Every structure is written in C-alpha cells, then in structure tokens.
Short mmCIF file of C-alpha atoms and ligand atoms in Angstrom, two decimals:
data_model
loop_
_atom_site.label_atom_id
_atom_site.label_comp_id
_atom_site.label_asym_id
_atom_site.label_seq_id
_atom_site.Cartn_x
_atom_site.Cartn_y
_atom_site.Cartn_z
CA MET A 2 0.00 0.00 0.00
CA ILE A 3 2.90 2.36 0.82
CA GLU A 4 6.19 2.03 -1.08
CA VAL A 5 9.15 4.31 -0.48
CA ARG A 6 12.34 3.95 -2.54
CA GLU A 7 15.59 5.75 -1.75
CA LEU A 8 13.77 8.82 -0.48
CA VAL A 9 15.92 11.89 0.12
CA TYR A 10 14.37 15.07 1.49
CA GLU A 11 16.15 18.36 2.08
CA TYR A 12 15.10 21.53 3.85
CA PRO A 13 17.04 24.58 2.66
CA THR A 14 19.49 24.19 5.52
CA LYS A 15 19.22 20.51 6.37
CA ARG A 16 19.06 17.10 4.71
CA ALA A 17 16.33 15.48 6.83
CA LEU A 18 15.90 12.11 5.05
CA GLU A 19 18.76 10.19 3.52
CA GLY A 20 17.90 7.22 1.30
CA VAL A 21 14.83 5.89 3.13
CA SER A 22 13.25 2.76 1.63
CA LEU A 23 10.31 0.94 3.13
CA SER A 24 7.20 -0.93 2.28
CA VAL A 25 3.95 -1.04 4.28
CA PRO A 26 1.48 -3.75 3.31
CA ALA A 27 -2.26 -2.99 3.24
CA GLN A 28 -4.25 -3.30 6.46
CA THR A 29 -1.34 -3.13 8.85
CA ILE A 30 -0.30 -0.67 11.53
CA VAL A 31 3.33 0.38 11.45
CA ALA A 32 5.04 2.36 14.20
CA LEU A 33 7.42 5.15 13.31
CA VAL A 34 9.80 5.85 16.18
CA GLY A 35 13.08 7.64 16.78
CA PRO A 36 14.70 10.42 18.77
CA ASN A 37 13.60 14.05 18.48
CA GLY A 38 14.69 15.52 15.17
CA ALA A 39 15.21 12.10 13.56
CA GLY A 40 12.96 12.83 10.58
CA LYS A 41 9.63 11.20 11.51
CA THR A 42 7.44 14.22 10.80
CA THR A 43 9.31 14.88 7.56
CA LEU A 44 8.76 11.29 6.45
CA LEU A 45 5.05 11.46 7.31
CA ARG A 46 4.71 14.70 5.34
CA CYS A 47 6.40 13.05 2.36
CA LEU A 48 4.02 10.07 2.66
CA ALA A 49 1.09 12.50 2.86
CA ALA A 50 2.15 14.00 -0.49
CA LEU A 51 2.71 17.35 1.19
CA GLU A 52 6.45 17.46 0.48
CA PRO A 53 7.88 16.33 -2.87
CA PRO A 54 10.98 14.15 -2.53
CA TYR A 55 14.33 15.73 -3.40
CA SER A 56 15.09 12.35 -4.96
CA GLY A 57 13.63 8.86 -4.77
CA THR A 58 9.96 7.92 -4.96
CA VAL A 59 6.95 7.60 -2.67
CA THR A 60 3.99 5.60 -3.91
CA ILE A 61 0.66 5.40 -2.10
CA ASP A 62 -1.87 2.85 -3.34
CA GLY A 63 0.05 2.68 -6.62
CA LEU A 64 0.13 6.47 -7.12
CA ASP A 65 3.31 8.54 -7.15
CA THR A 66 3.17 11.48 -4.71
CA ARG A 67 4.89 13.80 -7.20
CA GLU A 68 2.50 13.05 -10.02
CA HIS A 69 -0.81 12.49 -8.21
CA PRO A 70 -0.86 14.47 -4.94
CA ARG A 71 -4.58 15.34 -5.20
CA GLU A 72 -5.68 11.76 -5.83
CA ILE A 73 -3.54 10.67 -2.90
CA HIS A 74 -5.04 13.31 -0.59
CA ALA A 75 -8.47 11.86 -1.39
CA ARG A 76 -7.31 8.41 -0.26
CA LEU A 77 -5.34 9.47 2.73
CA GLY A 78 -5.96 10.92 6.19
CA TYR A 79 -3.21 12.83 8.00
CA LEU A 80 -3.17 14.08 11.56
CA PRO A 81 -0.10 16.30 12.09
CA ASP A 82 1.60 16.56 15.48
CA PHE A 83 0.37 20.14 15.81
CA TYR A 84 -2.87 21.15 14.23
CA GLY A 85 -5.58 23.71 14.73
CA LEU A 86 -9.30 23.19 15.09
CA TYR A 87 -11.97 25.76 14.40
CA ASP A 88 -12.72 26.47 18.06
CA GLU A 89 -15.98 28.30 17.35
CA LEU A 90 -17.42 25.42 15.33
CA THR A 91 -19.26 22.51 16.92
CA VAL A 92 -17.95 18.97 16.57
CA ARG A 93 -20.64 18.33 13.96
CA ARG A 94 -19.60 21.37 11.93
CA CYS A 95 -15.88 20.57 12.18
CA LEU A 96 -16.51 17.07 10.84
CA THR A 97 -18.88 18.39 8.19
CA TYR A 98 -16.30 20.93 7.09
CA ALA A 99 -13.65 18.20 6.88
CA ALA A 100 -16.01 16.02 4.84
CA TRP A 101 -16.68 18.87 2.41
CA SER A 102 -13.01 19.72 2.07
CA HIS A 103 -12.30 16.11 1.21
CA GLY A 104 -14.82 16.44 -1.59
CA LEU A 105 -17.48 14.05 -0.29
CA ALA A 106 -20.75 14.08 -2.22
CA VAL A 107 -23.30 16.34 -0.50
CA GLU A 108 -25.75 13.49 0.13
CA ALA A 109 -23.02 11.37 1.75
CA VAL A 110 -21.82 14.00 4.22
CA ASP A 111 -24.29 13.51 7.11
CA THR A 112 -23.81 9.74 7.17
CA ALA A 113 -20.02 10.11 6.99
CA VAL A 114 -20.02 12.67 9.83
CA THR A 115 -22.12 10.44 12.08
CA LYS A 116 -19.98 7.43 11.30
CA ALA A 117 -16.70 9.27 12.01
CA ALA A 118 -18.10 10.74 15.26
CA GLY A 119 -19.22 7.27 16.34
CA ARG A 120 -15.81 5.79 15.61
CA VAL A 121 -13.99 8.34 17.74
CA GLY A 122 -16.65 8.33 20.49
CA LEU A 123 -17.90 11.88 20.01
CA LEU A 124 -21.57 11.24 19.21
CA ASP A 125 -22.63 12.71 22.55
CA ARG A 126 -20.60 15.89 21.89
CA MET A 127 -21.86 16.75 18.44
CA GLU A 128 -23.17 20.16 19.49
CA THR A 129 -20.18 21.05 21.70
CA LYS A 130 -17.81 23.67 20.33
CA ALA A 131 -14.29 22.41 19.53
CA GLY A 132 -12.87 25.15 21.78
CA GLU A 133 -14.72 23.63 24.76
CA LEU A 134 -13.30 20.12 24.35
CA SER A 135 -10.60 18.68 26.59
CA ARG A 136 -7.26 17.80 25.02
CA GLY A 137 -8.14 14.13 24.64
CA LEU A 138 -11.47 14.95 23.03
CA ARG A 139 -9.78 17.44 20.68
CA GLN A 140 -7.40 14.69 19.68
CA ARG A 141 -10.35 12.41 18.93
CA LEU A 142 -11.92 15.18 16.86
CA GLY A 143 -8.65 15.59 14.94
CA ILE A 144 -8.65 11.88 14.16
CA GLY A 145 -12.37 12.05 13.27
CA GLN A 146 -11.59 14.81 10.75
CA ALA A 147 -8.77 12.71 9.30
CA ILE A 148 -10.99 9.64 8.77
CA VAL A 149 -14.29 11.23 7.77
CA HIS A 150 -13.69 10.44 4.09
CA GLU A 151 -12.84 6.78 4.88
CA PRO A 152 -9.24 6.96 3.67
CA LYS A 153 -7.30 3.85 2.73
CA VAL A 154 -4.20 5.17 4.47
CA LEU A 155 -4.09 7.00 7.79
CA LEU A 156 -0.95 8.81 9.01
CA LEU A 157 -0.91 9.92 12.63
CA ASP A 158 1.90 12.04 14.06
CA GLU A 159 2.11 11.45 17.82
CA PRO A 160 -1.62 10.92 18.34
CA ALA A 161 -1.21 9.75 21.95
CA ALA A 162 0.66 12.86 23.14
CA GLY A 163 -1.09 14.38 26.12
CA LEU A 164 -3.75 11.71 26.47
CA ASP A 165 -4.66 10.15 29.82
CA PRO A 166 -4.30 6.37 30.27
CA GLN A 167 -7.96 5.68 29.49
CA ALA A 168 -7.87 7.88 26.38
CA ARG A 169 -4.72 6.09 25.22
CA ARG A 170 -6.37 2.75 25.65
CA ASP A 171 -9.37 4.04 23.69
CA LEU A 172 -7.01 5.31 20.99
CA SER A 173 -5.34 1.91 20.80
CA SER A 174 -8.67 0.12 20.25
CA LEU A 175 -9.78 2.80 17.77
CA LEU A 176 -6.64 2.27 15.66
CA THR A 177 -7.08 -1.49 15.75
CA SER A 178 -10.69 -1.17 14.66
CA LEU A 179 -9.70 1.15 11.78
CA ARG A 180 -7.14 -1.42 10.64
CA ASP A 181 -9.75 -4.17 10.89
CA ALA A 182 -12.06 -2.00 8.78
CA GLY A 183 -9.39 -2.06 6.05
CA MET A 184 -7.16 0.96 6.68
CA THR A 185 -3.35 0.99 6.57
CA LEU A 186 -1.86 3.08 9.36
CA VAL A 187 1.51 4.65 10.10
CA VAL A 188 1.70 6.01 13.64
CA SER A 189 4.60 7.98 15.04
CA SER A 190 4.95 7.97 18.79
CA HIS A 191 7.40 8.12 21.66
CA ILE A 192 5.21 5.85 23.80
CA LEU A 193 6.69 2.51 22.86
CA ALA A 194 4.79 0.32 25.30
CA GLU A 195 1.52 1.29 23.66
CA LEU A 196 2.66 0.89 20.10
CA GLU A 197 3.35 -2.69 21.02
CA ASP A 198 -0.37 -3.30 21.54
CA TYR A 199 -1.36 -2.59 17.98
CA CYS A 200 1.65 -2.29 15.66
CA SER A 201 2.95 -5.22 13.66
CA GLU A 202 6.19 -3.53 12.62
CA MET A 203 8.38 -0.73 13.86
CA ILE A 204 10.46 1.62 11.72
CA ILE A 205 13.23 3.24 13.75
CA ILE A 206 14.52 6.48 12.24
CA GLU A 207 17.73 8.10 13.36
CA ASN A 208 19.46 11.01 11.60
CA GLY A 209 17.16 10.65 8.59
CA ARG A 210 17.85 6.95 7.99
CA ILE A 211 16.10 3.74 8.92
CA VAL A 212 18.13 1.96 11.58
CA GLY A 213 19.02 -1.49 10.32
CA GLY A 214 17.72 -0.47 6.90
CA ARG A 215 14.29 -2.05 7.25
CA PRO A 216 11.24 -2.27 9.51
CA ILE A 217 11.52 -4.55 12.54
CA LYS A 218 8.82 -7.07 13.37
CA VAL A 219 7.21 -6.00 16.62
CA LYS A 220 5.22 -9.02 17.53
CA ASP A 221 5.25 -12.53 16.37
CA VAL A 222 2.38 -14.42 17.96
CA GLU A 223 3.98 -17.78 17.19
CA ARG A 224 7.46 -16.77 18.31
CA PRO A 225 7.32 -14.22 21.13
CA ARG A 226 10.36 -12.76 22.83
CA PHE A 227 11.78 -14.17 26.03
CA MET A 228 14.35 -12.69 28.36
CA ILE A 229 16.80 -15.09 30.01
CA GLU A 230 18.93 -13.88 32.90
CA ILE A 231 21.80 -15.79 34.44
CA ALA A 232 23.12 -14.98 37.90
CA THR A 233 26.82 -15.52 37.15
CA ALA A 234 28.31 -14.06 33.97
CA ARG A 235 29.39 -16.58 31.33
CA ALA A 236 31.39 -15.60 28.27
CA ASP A 237 30.03 -18.62 26.39
CA PHE A 238 26.36 -17.69 26.86
CA ALA A 239 25.95 -16.39 23.30
CA GLN A 240 27.76 -19.38 21.80
CA PHE A 241 25.65 -21.84 23.81
CA LEU A 242 22.42 -20.27 22.54
CA LYS A 243 23.75 -20.21 19.00
CA ASP A 244 24.71 -23.89 19.18
CA ALA A 245 21.23 -24.66 20.55
CA GLY A 246 19.76 -23.07 17.41
CA VAL A 247 18.11 -20.24 19.37
CA ASP A 248 17.20 -17.03 17.54
CA VAL A 249 19.02 -14.37 19.60
CA VAL A 250 17.99 -10.70 19.41
CA GLU A 251 20.45 -9.36 21.99
CA VAL A 252 22.91 -11.07 24.28
CA ASP A 253 25.61 -10.23 26.79
CA GLU A 254 27.22 -12.31 29.51
CA HIS A 255 24.24 -11.98 31.87
CA HIS A 256 21.16 -11.57 29.66
CA ALA A 257 19.74 -12.81 26.41
CA LEU A 258 16.69 -11.55 24.57
CA ILE A 259 15.55 -14.33 22.27
CA THR A 260 12.61 -15.19 20.06
CA PHE A 261 11.38 -18.66 20.79
CA THR A 262 8.39 -20.87 20.22
CA ARG A 263 5.38 -20.63 22.53
CA ASN A 264 5.55 -24.41 22.88
CA ALA A 265 5.94 -25.09 26.62
CA ALA A 266 7.79 -28.41 26.18
CA ALA A 267 10.40 -26.78 23.91
CA ARG A 268 10.93 -23.99 26.44
CA ALA A 269 11.21 -26.50 29.27
CA LYS A 270 13.87 -28.33 27.26
CA LEU A 271 15.89 -25.15 26.64
CA LEU A 272 15.72 -24.30 30.34
CA ARG A 273 16.79 -27.82 31.26
CA ASP A 274 19.70 -27.69 28.77
CA LEU A 275 20.86 -24.36 30.18
CA VAL A 276 20.79 -25.62 33.74
CA THR A 277 22.50 -28.89 32.75
CA ALA A 278 25.26 -26.86 31.07
CA GLY A 279 25.80 -25.06 34.36
CA PHE A 280 24.14 -21.72 33.59
CA GLU A 281 22.62 -20.31 36.78
CA VAL A 282 19.30 -19.27 35.28
CA SER A 283 17.70 -16.70 37.59
CA SER A 284 14.87 -15.70 35.27
CA PHE A 285 13.32 -16.97 32.02
CA GLY A 286 10.11 -15.31 30.95
CA GLU A 287 8.23 -13.67 28.11
CA SER A 288 9.54 -10.18 27.60
CA SER A 289 6.85 -7.62 28.36
CA LYS A 290 8.74 -4.64 26.97
CA ALA A 291 10.04 -6.13 23.76
CA LEU A 292 9.59 -2.96 21.73
CA GLU A 293 11.41 -0.76 24.19
CA GLU A 294 14.24 -3.27 24.51
CA THR A 295 14.59 -3.49 20.73
CA TYR A 296 14.49 0.30 20.42
CA PHE A 297 17.27 0.86 22.91
CA SER A 298 19.32 -1.98 21.51
CA GLN A 299 19.13 -0.45 18.01
CA ILE A 300 19.29 3.27 18.63
CA GLY A 301 22.73 4.81 18.52
CA ARG A 302 24.15 1.91 16.53
CA GLY A 303 24.00 3.90 13.33
CA ALA A 304 21.76 3.34 10.38
CA ALA A 305 22.16 1.17 7.32
P1 LIG B 408 10.29 15.13 16.86
O1 LIG B 408 10.30 13.77 17.50
O2 LIG B 408 11.02 16.14 17.69
O3 LIG B 408 8.93 15.59 16.43
P2 LIG B 408 11.00 14.37 14.13
O4 LIG B 408 11.63 13.02 14.12
O5 LIG B 408 9.58 14.46 13.74
O6 LIG B 408 11.24 15.05 15.54
P3 LIG B 408 11.51 16.25 11.97
O7 LIG B 408 10.55 17.29 12.47
O8 LIG B 408 11.12 15.46 10.78
O9 LIG B 408 11.92 15.26 13.17
O10 LIG B 408 12.89 16.97 11.68
C1 LIG B 408 13.99 16.30 11.05
C2 LIG B 408 15.16 17.28 10.92
O11 LIG B 408 14.82 18.31 10.00
C3 LIG B 408 15.53 17.97 12.23
O12 LIG B 408 16.93 18.11 12.26
C4 LIG B 408 14.87 19.33 12.12
O13 LIG B 408 15.58 20.29 12.84
C5 LIG B 408 14.95 19.58 10.62
N1 LIG B 408 13.84 20.42 10.16
C6 LIG B 408 12.51 20.19 10.36
N2 LIG B 408 11.77 21.15 9.78
C7 LIG B 408 12.67 22.02 9.21
C8 LIG B 408 12.54 23.22 8.44
N3 LIG B 408 11.35 23.72 8.15
N4 LIG B 408 13.68 23.82 8.03
C9 LIG B 408 14.90 23.31 8.30
N5 LIG B 408 15.08 22.17 9.01
C10 LIG B 408 13.99 21.53 9.44
#
C-alpha cells in the first residue's frame, strides 16, 4: 500500500531524510519511532504527499506522490503533530467541514459525519464547540476529521501525546478497529509500550535513515520474545544459545533476549539444557517490553 524507494528530502538548511526505503502492506499498523529531530514528521509529510521528494519515490496505493498528490489526498488521512481546530465550530460542523473539504458528495456527508463521530466516540458531543473540548477529546476530533472520508491510508503524528491512560487505551482500540475495517496506518509515537499493543512492525529512524535499513517485526504471535537472565556471567552464553539453534535478538554475559516458540515443552527443554550446562538461570520469561528493549538496543548503533 505504501512504497518508499531511496527517499531523500532536504530543507534549505538541512538534509532530513537520507535514502529511506520501506514498504507497508495494506491493512497493517506500522510504528514510526526515533529520537527528536530524527525525521519522523518529515517522512510522514512526504508520505502524505505534502512534500515532494528531493530524490527517490513515494507511492501510495500505486500512485506517485509527485504526479498524483490530489488523488492521494483523497485516499489518505493525516493528523499532524500540531494542528488547529476551528474552536468556534461545533464537533458536527468541524466534521462536516472536513467532509466537504475532502470532496465528499453532499448526500453522503451527514452519514459520513455520524460514522466518524461514532468511531472516535464523540456522538454525545456533536453540538459542543471544539474550543470547549478537553485535550483528549480534541485529539479524537482531529482523528475524526482525518478519517471522515474513509481513507485507505491513515498517518498519525504522535496521536497519543497528552492523552490520559484511558484515552490512550481508547485510541489503541480505535486504531485497531480502523485497521480491521481495512485501513493501513503509520503512527509515530514516543510511547513505545503502547505501540506494542497494535503495531505489527516498527520503523526506527535516526538522523534521517532507517536503523538497520528495514522495519523490525514487533510481535510474532507464534514466536514471542523471552528474556533469560543468568546470575553468574558466562562468556560462552551467546555461543551456547547459537549452538542450541536459538534465535538471539540481543545477548551479553548476563542476559539474552531471544525469540522462541510458545511451545511449553520446547521452552522446558531449553531451560533444562541451560541448567545442565551449568548456567545459573535466575529468570526466564516472556519479555513484556520487547519494543522498548529493541528500540534501545538499536538506537545509537547507526543506520544502514
Ligand atoms: P520530533 O520527535 O522532535 O517531532 P521528528 O523526528 O519528527 O522530531 P523532523 O521534524 O522530521 O523530526 O525533523 C527532522 C530534521 O529536519 C531535524 O533536524 C529538524 O531540525 C529539521 N527540520 C525540520 N523542519 C525544518 C525546516 N522547516 N527547516 C529546516 N530544518 C527543518
């Protein structure tokens, strides 16, 4: 659904993206993460056909952003990190205005507005002015405006910023339901633990490049991540795991982050083998913060 090839983007004083290539399949949610100033917003703006590439190509649903920006805007929803709402307009009018500006047929507007408001949980606020909404509700309205025309692709720049825990949970189920309804989403965020709930892949950007050169699988239901800790350091820990055919993500002399089958008997065997080989296993469990661990293990290593 989204194809980026060797994308380079330059501001007058700064090269912000340097040879970014990626591919996002339809009906998936991909996380875009990286330190401040890494190039996330710039990449999202390029995907949204708001910035033409300096070189390279960006294709959305088979359309090149340089050649078909208008057609892409009709198929795409974009919520920037900072955006304004018309504070004097009610929620209904804001959504109606967004529907009109996306060129919806007049007879389709009311239904689209009600549907978008329902999706973001604002049906009971339709007559409230945008200026009277709390931050979380404004955020929902922003997303409602971005999806009112039922885009195929939805780009969200830090949508969870400033939301309370309940609102974040609501956002997480909203994004999942939009994906299930057929949308393809790219979500930038600094809140890694939450991205883990709904993203299938993570793109780490650093200094305008994708770290490791490609997206990283966030969750594999069949092969989750496990953290093994051993009480006494062993220099041969990595070699032992390698010889045992274990898929190692990160390892040092005390810890190993591995991907391994869910099969309990296979895990019991690995544990037994470790103990038999004299490793003092102090902990062996499914890693609950896999995304964060991967992020910190990758960041600062330099990009491909
Ligand atoms: P953050 O997490 O802080 O939002 P980001 O990853 O979204 O950061 P970008 O906003 O894409 O980063 O910025 C990438 C780089 O481009 C930064 O070095 C930034 O200073 C620079 N930059 C962004 N906008 C401009 C501009 N209009 N002119 C010149 N440089 C810019």
